[in-house]
Amino acid sequence: MRQRGCNKSTQMVSKRAAPYLTKRGSFTHKSGNGILERWLEYFDELLNGQLNDELKVPTTQGVDTVLEPPIRKQPVYYVKVVRSPDGESRSYSIGQLSIQRAAVWVLQKYYTEFSIFNPYLERIPVSKSQRKALSTFKYYDVDGVNASQQQSQSRAVLAAHARRRDSSHNERFYEEHEYERRVKKRKARLITAAEEAFTHIKRVHNEPAPAIPLDPQEAAQAVFPSMARALQKYLRVTRQQPRHTVESILRHLAHCLKHDLAPRAFLEPYLVEYPVMQSEKERRPVQSWSLICDELLSRPLSDGCSFQLIQSDVSLVVTVHRLPHFHVAEEVVDPKSNKFVLKLNSETSV
């Protein structure tokens, strides 16, 4: 009986004893330095949200006792992430983390929720008329000019530049509208070509076939030429050619044929440009980013805090604001108020 009581008292370990336990569950040394180091490690885990879902404490009988899991962190801050130079943004709610830990959390969201950044789309499409237009005005003087004529010519040049500057937004509007029309046109042609190409493929289920059966790779090579032109034009107009090679397209087509996917499922990587991890160039084992912040990275997030993440030409600006405190009051509605009267007049049609 005495041994059972001792074992039972050993198993009853509250959450307050967690700082006195190591990560493996054993009790720390009674020395002051050991306890102080464990407290520092414990507070670092609380700050960075690295506590395990459950703590196991070994008993004298060798059976682990599972403590209650800690309470999950509640949202404390509102985080807005803006990508430069295209200006795409996302908003999230986040708990109390350190700045460095929050930066890693933002990057995880970026690679799984942001669209693929295409630097080739940042250039405004230029029409043929704009290409033919001269960038500057040139004047040729044959007989010579006096001061008054030279002043009038300078005024004319300034007026011409002002008119071109005022009409630039109209040109931009029509160019973007024309670009969207071309993309929709190429997309419709691509979907039609893919559907027609997939109709020529039929899976063989152990029945005699009129020709030699093909494996998925051979079938992809046989079907791809019928829709290669439409796909090439669509990738060209959407500036996706550097991201997709012929080998990767054939490999993806063979994978779709192997699993009996529909034509639109095959076109999904080319029609949908997100998330970032969908791009093969972004699937590297290590992604290097630079973190810039005015405060120490080990400090916790605070209201008004901001930091920046930079990788090559892409920059993520993160702004943190505290979520408001919500005061919700209960209001009782009288059931007698849920009655209505129909108002009729002479002009109402019944």
CSV table of C-alpha atoms in Angstrom, one decimal:
chain,number,residue,atom,x,y,z
A,1,MET,CA,0.0,0.0,0.0
A,2,ARG,CA,2.8,2.4,0.8
A,3,GLN,CA,4.5,1.6,-2.5
A,4,ARG,CA,1.3,2.3,-4.4
A,5,GLY,CA,0.8,5.6,-2.7
A,6,CYS,CA,4.3,6.7,-3.6
A,7,ASN,CA,3.8,5.8,-7.2
A,8,LYS,CA,0.5,7.6,-7.3
A,9,SER,CA,2.0,10.8,-5.8
A,10,THR,CA,4.8,10.6,-8.3
A,11,GLN,CA,2.4,10.5,-11.3
A,12,MET,CA,0.5,13.6,-10.2
A,13,VAL,CA,2.6,16.3,-11.8
A,14,SER,CA,0.9,19.6,-12.6
A,15,LYS,CA,1.7,22.0,-15.4
A,16,ARG,CA,3.5,24.2,-13.0
A,17,ALA,CA,6.2,21.6,-12.7
A,18,ALA,CA,6.9,21.7,-16.4
A,19,PRO,CA,9.8,24.2,-16.1
A,20,TYR,CA,11.5,21.8,-13.6
A,21,LEU,CA,11.4,19.0,-16.1
A,22,THR,CA,13.7,18.5,-19.1
A,23,LYS,CA,12.4,17.9,-22.6
A,24,ARG,CA,12.8,14.2,-22.0
A,25,GLY,CA,10.6,14.4,-18.9
A,26,SER,CA,13.3,13.9,-16.2
A,27,PHE,CA,13.7,16.2,-13.3
A,28,THR,CA,16.4,18.8,-13.5
A,29,HIS,CA,19.3,19.1,-11.1
A,30,LYS,CA,18.8,20.9,-7.9
A,31,SER,CA,21.7,23.2,-8.6
A,32,GLY,CA,20.9,26.9,-9.2
A,33,ASN,CA,22.5,27.0,-12.7
A,34,GLY,CA,20.6,24.0,-13.9
A,35,ILE,CA,17.3,25.4,-12.8
A,36,LEU,CA,18.0,28.8,-14.3
A,37,GLU,CA,19.0,27.3,-17.6
A,38,ARG,CA,15.8,25.2,-17.7
A,39,TRP,CA,13.7,28.3,-16.9
A,40,LEU,CA,15.4,30.3,-19.8
A,41,GLU,CA,14.7,27.4,-22.2
A,42,TYR,CA,11.1,27.1,-21.0
A,43,PHE,CA,10.4,30.8,-21.6
A,44,ASP,CA,12.0,30.6,-25.0
A,45,GLU,CA,9.7,27.7,-25.9
A,46,LEU,CA,6.7,29.7,-24.7
A,47,LEU,CA,7.8,32.7,-26.7
A,48,ASN,CA,8.4,30.8,-30.0
A,49,GLY,CA,5.5,28.4,-29.6
A,50,GLN,CA,7.7,25.3,-29.7
A,51,LEU,CA,6.0,23.4,-26.8
A,52,ASN,CA,5.0,19.9,-27.6
A,53,ASP,CA,1.4,19.0,-27.7
A,54,GLU,CA,1.8,16.9,-24.6
A,55,LEU,CA,4.3,16.3,-21.9
A,56,LYS,CA,5.3,12.9,-20.7
A,57,VAL,CA,6.6,12.3,-17.1
A,58,PRO,CA,8.2,9.0,-16.3
A,59,THR,CA,7.0,7.3,-13.1
A,60,THR,CA,8.9,5.0,-10.8
A,61,GLN,CA,7.3,2.0,-12.5
A,62,GLY,CA,8.6,3.0,-16.0
A,63,VAL,CA,5.1,4.0,-17.3
A,64,ASP,CA,4.8,7.4,-18.9
A,65,THR,CA,2.0,9.7,-17.6
A,66,VAL,CA,0.6,12.0,-20.2
A,67,LEU,CA,-0.2,15.5,-18.9
A,68,GLU,CA,-2.9,17.7,-20.3
A,69,PRO,CA,-2.0,19.4,-23.6
A,70,PRO,CA,-1.3,23.1,-23.3
A,71,ILE,CA,-3.8,25.6,-24.5
A,72,ARG,CA,-3.4,26.6,-28.1
A,73,LYS,CA,-2.3,30.1,-28.8
A,74,GLN,CA,-5.2,32.5,-29.5
A,75,PRO,CA,-4.9,35.1,-32.3
A,76,VAL,CA,-3.4,38.3,-30.9
A,77,TYR,CA,-2.3,40.2,-34.0
A,78,TYR,CA,-3.4,41.0,-37.5
A,79,VAL,CA,-0.6,40.6,-40.0
A,80,LYS,CA,-0.7,42.0,-43.5
A,81,VAL,CA,1.9,40.8,-46.1
A,82,VAL,CA,2.4,42.9,-49.3
A,83,ARG,CA,4.7,41.6,-52.1
A,84,SER,CA,6.7,44.0,-54.2
A,85,PRO,CA,6.8,44.8,-57.0
A,86,ASP,CA,3.4,43.4,-58.1
A,87,GLY,CA,1.6,44.5,-55.0
A,88,GLU,CA,-0.2,41.2,-54.2
A,89,SER,CA,-1.2,41.1,-50.5
A,90,ARG,CA,-2.6,38.7,-47.9
A,91,SER,CA,-3.9,39.1,-44.4
A,92,TYR,CA,-3.6,36.6,-41.5
A,93,SER,CA,-4.2,36.4,-37.8
A,94,ILE,CA,-1.3,35.2,-35.6
A,95,GLY,CA,-0.6,34.6,-32.0
A,96,GLN,CA,2.3,35.8,-29.8
A,97,LEU,CA,5.5,34.9,-31.5
A,98,SER,CA,9.0,36.3,-31.8
A,99,ILE,CA,9.8,38.4,-34.8
A,100,GLN,CA,12.1,35.7,-36.2
A,101,ARG,CA,9.6,33.0,-35.7
A,102,ALA,CA,6.8,35.1,-37.2
A,103,ALA,CA,9.0,35.7,-40.3
A,104,VAL,CA,9.3,31.9,-40.8
A,105,TRP,CA,5.6,31.6,-40.4
A,106,VAL,CA,4.9,34.3,-43.0
A,107,LEU,CA,7.3,32.5,-45.5
A,108,GLN,CA,5.4,29.3,-45.0
A,109,LYS,CA,2.2,31.1,-45.8
A,110,TYR,CA,3.8,32.8,-48.8
A,111,TYR,CA,4.9,29.6,-50.4
A,112,THR,CA,1.5,27.9,-50.0
A,113,GLU,CA,-0.9,30.8,-50.6
A,114,PHE,CA,0.6,33.5,-52.8
A,115,SER,CA,0.6,33.3,-56.6
A,116,ILE,CA,3.8,32.7,-58.6
A,117,PHE,CA,5.6,36.0,-59.2
A,118,ASN,CA,6.2,36.5,-62.9
A,119,PRO,CA,8.6,39.4,-63.6
A,120,TYR,CA,7.9,39.3,-67.3
A,121,LEU,CA,4.3,40.5,-66.7
A,122,GLU,CA,5.5,43.7,-65.0
A,123,ARG,CA,6.3,45.3,-68.3
A,124,ILE,CA,3.3,47.1,-69.9
A,125,PRO,CA,2.5,45.7,-73.3
A,126,VAL,CA,3.3,48.1,-76.1
A,127,SER,CA,1.2,48.4,-79.2
A,128,LYS,CA,2.5,48.7,-82.7
A,129,SER,CA,1.5,52.3,-82.9
A,130,GLN,CA,3.5,53.1,-79.8
A,131,ARG,CA,6.5,51.4,-81.2
A,132,LYS,CA,6.4,53.4,-84.3
A,133,ALA,CA,5.9,56.7,-82.5
A,134,LEU,CA,9.0,58.8,-81.9
A,135,SER,CA,10.1,59.3,-78.4
A,136,THR,CA,11.4,62.8,-79.0
A,137,PHE,CA,10.6,65.7,-81.3
A,138,LYS,CA,13.2,66.9,-83.8
A,139,TYR,CA,13.3,70.2,-85.5
A,140,TYR,CA,15.5,71.1,-88.5
A,141,ASP,CA,16.3,74.7,-89.1
A,142,VAL,CA,17.3,75.7,-92.6
A,143,ASP,CA,17.0,79.4,-92.9
A,144,GLY,CA,17.8,80.2,-89.3
A,145,VAL,CA,15.5,81.4,-86.5
A,146,ASN,CA,15.4,84.3,-84.2
A,147,ALA,CA,14.7,84.5,-80.5
A,148,SER,CA,10.9,84.8,-80.8
A,149,GLN,CA,10.6,81.8,-83.2
A,150,GLN,CA,12.8,79.7,-80.9
A,151,GLN,CA,10.6,80.5,-77.9
A,152,SER,CA,7.5,79.5,-79.8
A,153,GLN,CA,9.0,76.2,-80.8
A,154,SER,CA,9.9,75.4,-77.2
A,155,ARG,CA,6.3,76.2,-76.2
A,156,ALA,CA,5.0,73.8,-78.9
A,157,VAL,CA,7.4,71.1,-77.7
A,158,LEU,CA,6.2,71.4,-74.1
A,159,ALA,CA,2.5,71.4,-75.2
A,160,ALA,CA,3.1,68.2,-77.2
A,161,HIS,CA,4.7,66.5,-74.3
A,162,ALA,CA,1.8,67.5,-72.0
A,163,ARG,CA,-0.7,66.1,-74.4
A,164,ARG,CA,1.2,62.8,-74.6
A,165,ARG,CA,1.4,62.6,-70.9
A,166,ASP,CA,-2.3,63.2,-70.4
A,167,SER,CA,-3.3,60.5,-72.9
A,168,SER,CA,-0.9,57.9,-71.5
A,169,HIS,CA,-3.5,56.5,-69.1
A,170,ASN,CA,-5.9,55.9,-72.0
A,171,GLU,CA,-3.2,54.0,-73.9
A,172,ARG,CA,-2.5,51.9,-70.8
A,173,PHE,CA,-6.2,51.1,-70.3
A,174,TYR,CA,-6.7,50.0,-73.9
A,175,GLU,CA,-3.5,48.0,-73.9
A,176,GLU,CA,-4.5,46.1,-70.7
A,177,HIS,CA,-7.9,45.5,-72.1
A,178,GLU,CA,-6.5,44.1,-75.4
A,179,TYR,CA,-4.1,41.9,-73.4
A,180,GLU,CA,-6.9,40.4,-71.4
A,181,ARG,CA,-8.8,39.7,-74.6
A,182,ARG,CA,-5.9,37.9,-76.1
A,183,VAL,CA,-5.4,35.8,-73.0
A,184,LYS,CA,-9.0,34.7,-73.0
A,185,LYS,CA,-8.8,33.9,-76.7
A,186,ARG,CA,-5.7,31.8,-76.3
A,187,LYS,CA,-7.2,30.1,-73.3
A,188,ALA,CA,-10.3,29.0,-75.1
A,189,ARG,CA,-8.3,27.7,-78.0
A,190,LEU,CA,-6.0,25.7,-75.6
A,191,ILE,CA,-9.0,24.1,-73.8
A,192,THR,CA,-10.6,23.1,-77.1
A,193,ALA,CA,-7.3,21.6,-78.4
A,194,ALA,CA,-6.7,19.7,-75.2
A,195,GLU,CA,-10.2,18.2,-75.2
A,196,GLU,CA,-9.9,17.1,-78.8
A,197,ALA,CA,-6.5,15.6,-78.1
A,198,PHE,CA,-7.8,13.6,-75.1
A,199,THR,CA,-10.6,12.1,-77.2
A,200,HIS,CA,-8.0,10.1,-79.2
A,201,ILE,CA,-6.8,8.3,-76.1
A,202,LYS,CA,-8.6,5.2,-74.8
A,203,ARG,CA,-7.5,2.9,-72.0
A,204,VAL,CA,-7.2,-0.8,-72.8
A,205,HIS,CA,-8.6,-3.2,-70.2
A,206,ASN,CA,-7.2,-6.6,-71.2
A,207,GLU,CA,-9.2,-6.7,-74.4
A,208,PRO,CA,-7.7,-7.2,-77.9
A,209,ALA,CA,-6.7,-3.8,-79.4
A,210,PRO,CA,-6.4,-3.0,-83.1
A,211,ALA,CA,-2.9,-1.6,-82.6
A,212,ILE,CA,0.0,-2.1,-80.3
A,213,PRO,CA,-0.8,-0.6,-76.9
A,214,LEU,CA,1.3,2.3,-75.7
A,215,ASP,CA,2.6,3.1,-72.2
A,216,PRO,CA,1.7,6.6,-70.7
A,217,GLN,CA,5.0,8.2,-71.9
A,218,GLU,CA,4.5,7.0,-75.5
A,219,ALA,CA,0.9,8.0,-75.5
A,220,ALA,CA,1.8,11.5,-74.3
A,221,GLN,CA,4.4,11.9,-77.0
A,222,ALA,CA,1.8,10.8,-79.6
A,223,VAL,CA,-1.0,13.2,-78.4
A,224,PHE,CA,1.1,16.2,-77.5
A,225,PRO,CA,1.8,17.5,-81.1
A,226,SER,CA,-2.0,18.1,-81.7
A,227,MET,CA,-2.1,20.7,-78.9
A,228,ALA,CA,1.5,21.8,-78.8
A,229,ARG,CA,0.8,24.9,-80.9
A,230,ALA,CA,-2.1,26.1,-78.8
A,231,LEU,CA,-0.2,25.5,-75.6
A,232,GLN,CA,2.9,27.3,-76.9
A,233,LYS,CA,0.9,30.4,-77.9
A,234,TYR,CA,-0.9,30.5,-74.5
A,235,LEU,CA,2.4,30.2,-72.6
A,236,ARG,CA,3.9,32.9,-74.7
A,237,VAL,CA,1.1,35.4,-74.2
A,238,THR,CA,1.0,34.7,-70.4
A,239,ARG,CA,4.9,34.9,-70.2
A,240,GLN,CA,5.2,31.4,-68.8
A,241,GLN,CA,7.6,29.9,-71.3
A,242,PRO,CA,10.7,30.2,-69.1
A,243,ARG,CA,8.9,28.2,-66.4
A,244,HIS,CA,7.7,25.2,-68.4
A,245,THR,CA,9.9,23.1,-70.7
A,246,VAL,CA,8.8,20.5,-73.2
A,247,GLU,CA,10.2,17.7,-71.0
A,248,SER,CA,8.2,18.8,-68.0
A,249,ILE,CA,5.0,19.2,-70.1
A,250,LEU,CA,5.4,15.7,-71.5
A,251,ARG,CA,6.1,14.3,-68.0
A,252,HIS,CA,3.0,16.0,-66.7
A,253,LEU,CA,0.9,14.8,-69.6
A,254,ALA,CA,2.0,11.2,-69.1
A,255,HIS,CA,1.1,11.4,-65.4
A,256,CYS,CA,-2.4,12.7,-66.3
A,257,LEU,CA,-2.9,9.9,-68.8
A,258,LYS,CA,-1.8,7.3,-66.3
A,259,HIS,CA,-4.4,8.4,-63.7
A,260,ASP,CA,-7.2,9.1,-66.2
A,261,LEU,CA,-7.4,12.8,-65.5
A,262,ALA,CA,-9.6,15.1,-67.6
A,263,PRO,CA,-8.2,17.7,-70.0
A,264,ARG,CA,-8.8,20.6,-67.6
A,265,ALA,CA,-6.9,18.7,-64.9
A,266,PHE,CA,-4.0,18.5,-67.3
A,267,LEU,CA,-4.2,22.3,-68.0
A,268,GLU,CA,-4.4,23.2,-64.3
A,269,PRO,CA,-0.6,24.0,-63.8
A,270,TYR,CA,-0.8,26.4,-66.8
A,271,LEU,CA,-4.2,28.0,-66.2
A,272,VAL,CA,-3.7,28.5,-62.4
A,273,GLU,CA,-0.5,30.3,-61.4
A,274,TYR,CA,-0.6,29.6,-57.6
A,275,PRO,CA,0.7,28.7,-55.1
A,276,VAL,CA,4.4,29.5,-55.3
A,277,MET,CA,5.4,25.9,-54.5
A,278,GLN,CA,3.8,24.9,-57.8
A,279,SER,CA,6.7,26.3,-59.7
A,280,GLU,CA,9.5,23.8,-60.1
A,281,LYS,CA,12.2,26.5,-59.7
A,282,GLU,CA,10.9,27.2,-56.2
A,283,ARG,CA,11.1,23.6,-55.0
A,284,ARG,CA,14.6,23.9,-53.6
A,285,PRO,CA,15.6,22.2,-50.4
A,286,VAL,CA,16.8,25.5,-48.9
A,287,GLN,CA,15.3,29.0,-49.6
A,288,SER,CA,17.5,31.9,-48.5
A,289,TRP,CA,15.8,35.2,-47.4
A,290,SER,CA,17.1,38.3,-45.8
A,291,LEU,CA,15.2,39.6,-42.8
A,292,ILE,CA,15.3,43.4,-42.0
A,293,CYS,CA,13.8,44.8,-38.9
A,294,ASP,CA,14.5,47.9,-36.7
A,295,GLU,CA,14.0,45.8,-33.5
A,296,LEU,CA,15.8,42.7,-32.2
A,297,LEU,CA,14.6,39.6,-33.9
A,298,SER,CA,14.3,37.7,-30.6
A,299,ARG,CA,11.8,40.2,-29.2
A,300,PRO,CA,8.1,39.4,-29.4
A,301,LEU,CA,5.7,40.9,-31.9
A,302,SER,CA,4.1,44.2,-30.9
A,303,ASP,CA,1.5,46.6,-32.2
A,304,GLY,CA,2.9,48.6,-35.1
A,305,CYS,CA,5.9,46.4,-35.6
A,306,SER,CA,7.0,45.8,-39.2
A,307,PHE,CA,9.7,43.9,-40.9
A,308,GLN,CA,10.8,43.1,-44.5
A,309,LEU,CA,11.9,39.8,-46.2
A,310,ILE,CA,14.0,40.1,-49.3
A,311,GLN,CA,15.0,37.5,-51.9
A,312,SER,CA,16.4,38.7,-55.2
A,313,ASP,CA,13.8,41.0,-56.8
A,314,VAL,CA,11.0,39.9,-54.5
A,315,SER,CA,10.3,41.8,-51.3
A,316,LEU,CA,7.7,41.0,-48.6
A,317,VAL,CA,6.7,43.8,-46.3
A,318,VAL,CA,5.0,42.6,-43.1
A,319,THR,CA,3.0,45.0,-40.9
A,320,VAL,CA,1.6,43.9,-37.5
A,321,HIS,CA,-1.4,45.3,-35.7
A,322,ARG,CA,-3.0,44.2,-32.5
A,323,LEU,CA,-6.5,42.7,-32.8
A,324,PRO,CA,-9.2,44.7,-31.0
A,325,HIS,CA,-10.9,43.6,-27.8
A,326,PHE,CA,-14.4,42.5,-28.7
A,327,HIS,CA,-17.2,43.4,-26.3
A,328,VAL,CA,-20.2,41.3,-27.0
A,329,ALA,CA,-23.4,42.0,-25.0
A,330,GLU,CA,-26.4,39.7,-25.0
A,331,GLU,CA,-29.6,41.3,-26.2
A,332,VAL,CA,-32.9,39.6,-25.6
A,333,VAL,CA,-35.6,40.1,-28.3
A,334,ASP,CA,-39.2,40.0,-27.2
A,335,PRO,CA,-41.0,37.2,-29.0
A,336,LYS,CA,-44.1,39.4,-29.3
A,337,SER,CA,-42.2,41.8,-31.6
A,338,ASN,CA,-42.0,39.1,-34.3
A,339,LYS,CA,-45.4,39.9,-35.7
A,340,PHE,CA,-46.1,41.9,-38.8
A,341,VAL,CA,-49.1,43.7,-40.4
A,342,LEU,CA,-49.6,43.9,-44.2
A,343,LYS,CA,-50.0,47.5,-45.3
A,344,LEU,CA,-52.3,47.9,-48.3
A,345,ASN,CA,-53.4,51.0,-50.2
A,346,SER,CA,-55.6,51.6,-53.3
A,347,GLU,CA,-52.6,51.3,-55.7
A,348,THR,CA,-51.4,48.0,-54.4
A,349,SER,CA,-52.1,45.1,-56.8
A,350,VAL,CA,-53.5,42.0,-55.0
